Amino acid sequence: MSKNSNDFDGLLEPVEAIADEQFYHRADEFIALANTLSDSTGDEEFATSASKVSASLMYANARFNIWLTACGYHNAEDLKANKEQVLSYFLEQYKLMLEDNFDEYSNNFDEYMNPPEDEVKHFV
């Protein structure tokens, strides 16, 4: 980060460095909410509904992350001056998480995607 009026340099650390003991618990809470929202659409097919929930979740995450970043600045000029660095951080972190989850799902595909007949397929 450039030396501007930014009090929030600690934000731009790798997620592994700042993940606390509640990290996965919070993630599971968001997953549970996503499943609930995907199930609550009535006539719409689950895959269509889940796709819309995913888009909403990504949008909400982007808004929250930029709000959190902006909280660490004293003025818009300094925030704007660090735009590329902030975007690079979030894009790289998301890419790493997406790759990890891709590998997990591809390695556990049968277990995750073929639940017992008496269970509804959910995001796990």
PDB file of C-alpha atoms in Angstrom, residues 10-124:
ATOM      1  CA  GLY A  10      -3.423  -4.918   8.229  1.00  0.00           C
ATOM      2  CA  LEU A  11      -6.432  -5.721   6.049  1.00  0.00           C
ATOM      3  CA  LEU A  12      -4.312  -6.671   3.093  1.00  0.00           C
ATOM      4  CA  GLU A  13      -2.799  -9.780   4.639  1.00  0.00           C
ATOM      5  CA  PRO A  14      -3.249 -13.284   3.241  1.00  0.00           C
ATOM      6  CA  VAL A  15      -6.437 -14.816   4.593  1.00  0.00           C
ATOM      7  CA  GLU A  16      -4.450 -17.676   6.156  1.00  0.00           C
ATOM      8  CA  ALA A  17      -2.563 -15.123   8.246  1.00  0.00           C
ATOM      9  CA  ILE A  18      -5.686 -13.496   9.670  1.00  0.00           C
ATOM     10  CA  ALA A  19      -8.096 -16.463   9.836  1.00  0.00           C
ATOM     11  CA  ASP A  20      -9.103 -16.981  13.455  1.00  0.00           C
ATOM     12  CA  GLU A  21     -10.739 -19.949  15.155  1.00  0.00           C
ATOM     13  CA  GLN A  22     -14.187 -18.711  14.060  1.00  0.00           C
ATOM     14  CA  PHE A  23     -13.255 -18.419  10.370  1.00  0.00           C
ATOM     15  CA  TYR A  24     -14.929 -21.640   9.205  1.00  0.00           C
ATOM     16  CA  HIS A  25     -17.865 -21.230  11.585  1.00  0.00           C
ATOM     17  CA  ARG A  26     -18.685 -17.834  10.013  1.00  0.00           C
ATOM     18  CA  ALA A  27     -18.289 -19.330   6.532  1.00  0.00           C
ATOM     19  CA  ASP A  28     -20.653 -22.171   7.471  1.00  0.00           C
ATOM     20  CA  GLU A  29     -23.236 -19.617   8.633  1.00  0.00           C
ATOM     21  CA  PHE A  30     -23.127 -17.935   5.210  1.00  0.00           C
ATOM     22  CA  ILE A  31     -23.388 -21.327   3.509  1.00  0.00           C
ATOM     23  CA  ALA A  32     -26.445 -22.195   5.625  1.00  0.00           C
ATOM     24  CA  LEU A  33     -28.046 -18.869   4.672  1.00  0.00           C
ATOM     25  CA  ALA A  34     -27.272 -19.485   0.984  1.00  0.00           C
ATOM     26  CA  ASN A  35     -28.924 -22.920   1.211  1.00  0.00           C
ATOM     27  CA  THR A  36     -31.977 -21.431   2.917  1.00  0.00           C
ATOM     28  CA  LEU A  37     -32.291 -18.694   0.306  1.00  0.00           C
ATOM     29  CA  SER A  38     -31.854 -21.228  -2.505  1.00  0.00           C
ATOM     30  CA  ASP A  39     -34.607 -23.416  -1.051  1.00  0.00           C
ATOM     31  CA  SER A  40     -37.041 -20.558  -0.482  1.00  0.00           C
ATOM     32  CA  THR A  41     -37.841 -19.668  -4.080  1.00  0.00           C
ATOM     33  CA  GLY A  42     -40.872 -21.888  -4.513  1.00  0.00           C
ATOM     34  CA  ASP A  43     -41.379 -23.127  -8.070  1.00  0.00           C
ATOM     35  CA  GLU A  44     -37.944 -22.213  -9.361  1.00  0.00           C
ATOM     36  CA  GLU A  45     -35.502 -25.076  -9.864  1.00  0.00           C
ATOM     37  CA  PHE A  46     -32.816 -25.320  -7.207  1.00  0.00           C
ATOM     38  CA  ALA A  47     -29.919 -24.823  -9.660  1.00  0.00           C
ATOM     39  CA  THR A  48     -31.459 -21.623 -11.041  1.00  0.00           C
ATOM     40  CA  SER A  49     -32.233 -20.385  -7.562  1.00  0.00           C
ATOM     41  CA  ALA A  50     -28.753 -21.253  -6.249  1.00  0.00           C
ATOM     42  CA  SER A  51     -27.192 -19.415  -9.200  1.00  0.00           C
ATOM     43  CA  LYS A  52     -29.124 -16.264  -8.300  1.00  0.00           C
ATOM     44  CA  VAL A  53     -28.162 -16.614  -4.636  1.00  0.00           C
ATOM     45  CA  SER A  54     -24.521 -17.011  -5.673  1.00  0.00           C
ATOM     46  CA  ALA A  55     -24.666 -13.797  -7.688  1.00  0.00           C
ATOM     47  CA  SER A  56     -26.230 -11.945  -4.752  1.00  0.00           C
ATOM     48  CA  LEU A  57     -23.634 -13.344  -2.368  1.00  0.00           C
ATOM     49  CA  MET A  58     -20.749 -12.272  -4.612  1.00  0.00           C
ATOM     50  CA  TYR A  59     -22.240  -8.795  -4.947  1.00  0.00           C
ATOM     51  CA  ALA A  60     -22.738  -8.491  -1.180  1.00  0.00           C
ATOM     52  CA  ASN A  61     -19.194  -9.713  -0.549  1.00  0.00           C
ATOM     53  CA  ALA A  62     -17.761  -7.168  -2.980  1.00  0.00           C
ATOM     54  CA  ARG A  63     -19.729  -4.315  -1.374  1.00  0.00           C
ATOM     55  CA  PHE A  64     -18.753  -5.363   2.123  1.00  0.00           C
ATOM     56  CA  ASN A  65     -15.066  -5.708   1.217  1.00  0.00           C
ATOM     57  CA  ILE A  66     -14.911  -2.282  -0.374  1.00  0.00           C
ATOM     58  CA  TRP A  67     -16.780  -0.735   2.558  1.00  0.00           C
ATOM     59  CA  LEU A  68     -14.336  -2.406   4.949  1.00  0.00           C
ATOM     60  CA  THR A  69     -11.393  -1.138   2.912  1.00  0.00           C
ATOM     61  CA  ALA A  70     -12.811   2.391   2.754  1.00  0.00           C
ATOM     62  CA  CYS A  71     -13.139   2.374   6.569  1.00  0.00           C
ATOM     63  CA  GLY A  72      -9.347   2.435   6.724  1.00  0.00           C
ATOM     64  CA  TYR A  73      -8.955   5.637   4.743  1.00  0.00           C
ATOM     65  CA  HIS A  74      -9.350   9.267   5.702  1.00  0.00           C
ATOM     66  CA  ASN A  75     -10.158  10.518   2.196  1.00  0.00           C
ATOM     67  CA  ALA A  76     -11.309   9.324  -1.222  1.00  0.00           C
ATOM     68  CA  GLU A  77      -8.117  10.388  -2.990  1.00  0.00           C
ATOM     69  CA  ASP A  78      -5.980   7.977  -0.979  1.00  0.00           C
ATOM     70  CA  LEU A  79      -8.496   5.177  -1.454  1.00  0.00           C
ATOM     71  CA  LYS A  80      -8.501   5.818  -5.209  1.00  0.00           C
ATOM     72  CA  ALA A  81      -4.694   5.890  -5.268  1.00  0.00           C
ATOM     73  CA  ASN A  82      -4.645   2.315  -3.948  1.00  0.00           C
ATOM     74  CA  LYS A  83      -7.400   0.945  -6.180  1.00  0.00           C
ATOM     75  CA  GLU A  84      -5.228  -1.499  -8.133  1.00  0.00           C
ATOM     76  CA  GLN A  85      -3.547  -2.816  -4.994  1.00  0.00           C
ATOM     77  CA  VAL A  86      -6.868  -3.318  -3.214  1.00  0.00           C
ATOM     78  CA  LEU A  87      -8.456  -5.029  -6.223  1.00  0.00           C
ATOM     79  CA  SER A  88      -5.395  -7.238  -6.729  1.00  0.00           C
ATOM     80  CA  TYR A  89      -5.513  -8.341  -3.106  1.00  0.00           C
ATOM     81  CA  PHE A  90      -9.183  -9.333  -3.160  1.00  0.00           C
ATOM     82  CA  LEU A  91      -8.968 -10.982  -6.578  1.00  0.00           C
ATOM     83  CA  GLU A  92      -5.923 -13.032  -5.567  1.00  0.00           C
ATOM     84  CA  GLN A  93      -7.481 -14.115  -2.268  1.00  0.00           C
ATOM     85  CA  TYR A  94     -10.725 -15.116  -4.011  1.00  0.00           C
ATOM     86  CA  LYS A  95      -8.770 -17.033  -6.652  1.00  0.00           C
ATOM     87  CA  LEU A  96      -6.866 -18.984  -3.986  1.00  0.00           C
ATOM     88  CA  MET A  97     -10.089 -19.839  -2.132  1.00  0.00           C
ATOM     89  CA  LEU A  98     -11.855 -20.811  -5.350  1.00  0.00           C
ATOM     90  CA  GLU A  99      -8.935 -23.057  -6.350  1.00  0.00           C
ATOM     91  CA  ASP A 100      -8.910 -24.736  -2.914  1.00  0.00           C
ATOM     92  CA  ASN A 101     -12.643 -25.373  -3.046  1.00  0.00           C
ATOM     93  CA  PHE A 102     -12.472 -26.562  -6.655  1.00  0.00           C
ATOM     94  CA  ASP A 103      -9.847 -29.116  -5.671  1.00  0.00           C
ATOM     95  CA  GLU A 104     -11.899 -30.233  -2.662  1.00  0.00           C
ATOM     96  CA  TYR A 105     -15.059 -30.704  -4.741  1.00  0.00           C
ATOM     97  CA  SER A 106     -13.285 -32.467  -7.592  1.00  0.00           C
ATOM     98  CA  ASN A 107     -11.565 -34.814  -5.123  1.00  0.00           C
ATOM     99  CA  ASN A 108     -14.824 -35.514  -3.226  1.00  0.00           C
ATOM    100  CA  PHE A 109     -17.281 -35.230  -6.082  1.00  0.00           C
ATOM    101  CA  ASP A 110     -19.230 -38.435  -5.498  1.00  0.00           C
ATOM    102  CA  GLU A 111     -19.660 -37.779  -1.777  1.00  0.00           C
ATOM    103  CA  TYR A 112     -20.626 -34.100  -2.166  1.00  0.00           C
ATOM    104  CA  MET A 113     -22.781 -34.296  -5.280  1.00  0.00           C
ATOM    105  CA  ASN A 114     -24.583 -37.599  -4.767  1.00  0.00           C
ATOM    106  CA  PRO A 115     -26.287 -37.399  -1.392  1.00  0.00           C
ATOM    107  CA  PRO A 116     -28.431 -40.275  -0.151  1.00  0.00           C
ATOM    108  CA  GLU A 117     -31.858 -40.359  -1.789  1.00  0.00           C
ATOM    109  CA  ASP A 118     -33.556 -39.109   1.358  1.00  0.00           C
ATOM    110  CA  GLU A 119     -31.431 -35.922   1.449  1.00  0.00           C
ATOM    111  CA  VAL A 120     -31.719 -32.776  -0.643  1.00  0.00           C
ATOM    112  CA  LYS A 121     -28.612 -31.741  -2.544  1.00  0.00           C
ATOM    113  CA  HIS A 122     -27.190 -28.650  -0.838  1.00  0.00           C
ATOM    114  CA  PHE A 123     -24.129 -26.556  -1.004  1.00  0.00           C
ATOM    115  CA  VAL A 124     -21.725 -28.058   1.563  1.00  0.00           C
TER     116      VAL A 124
END
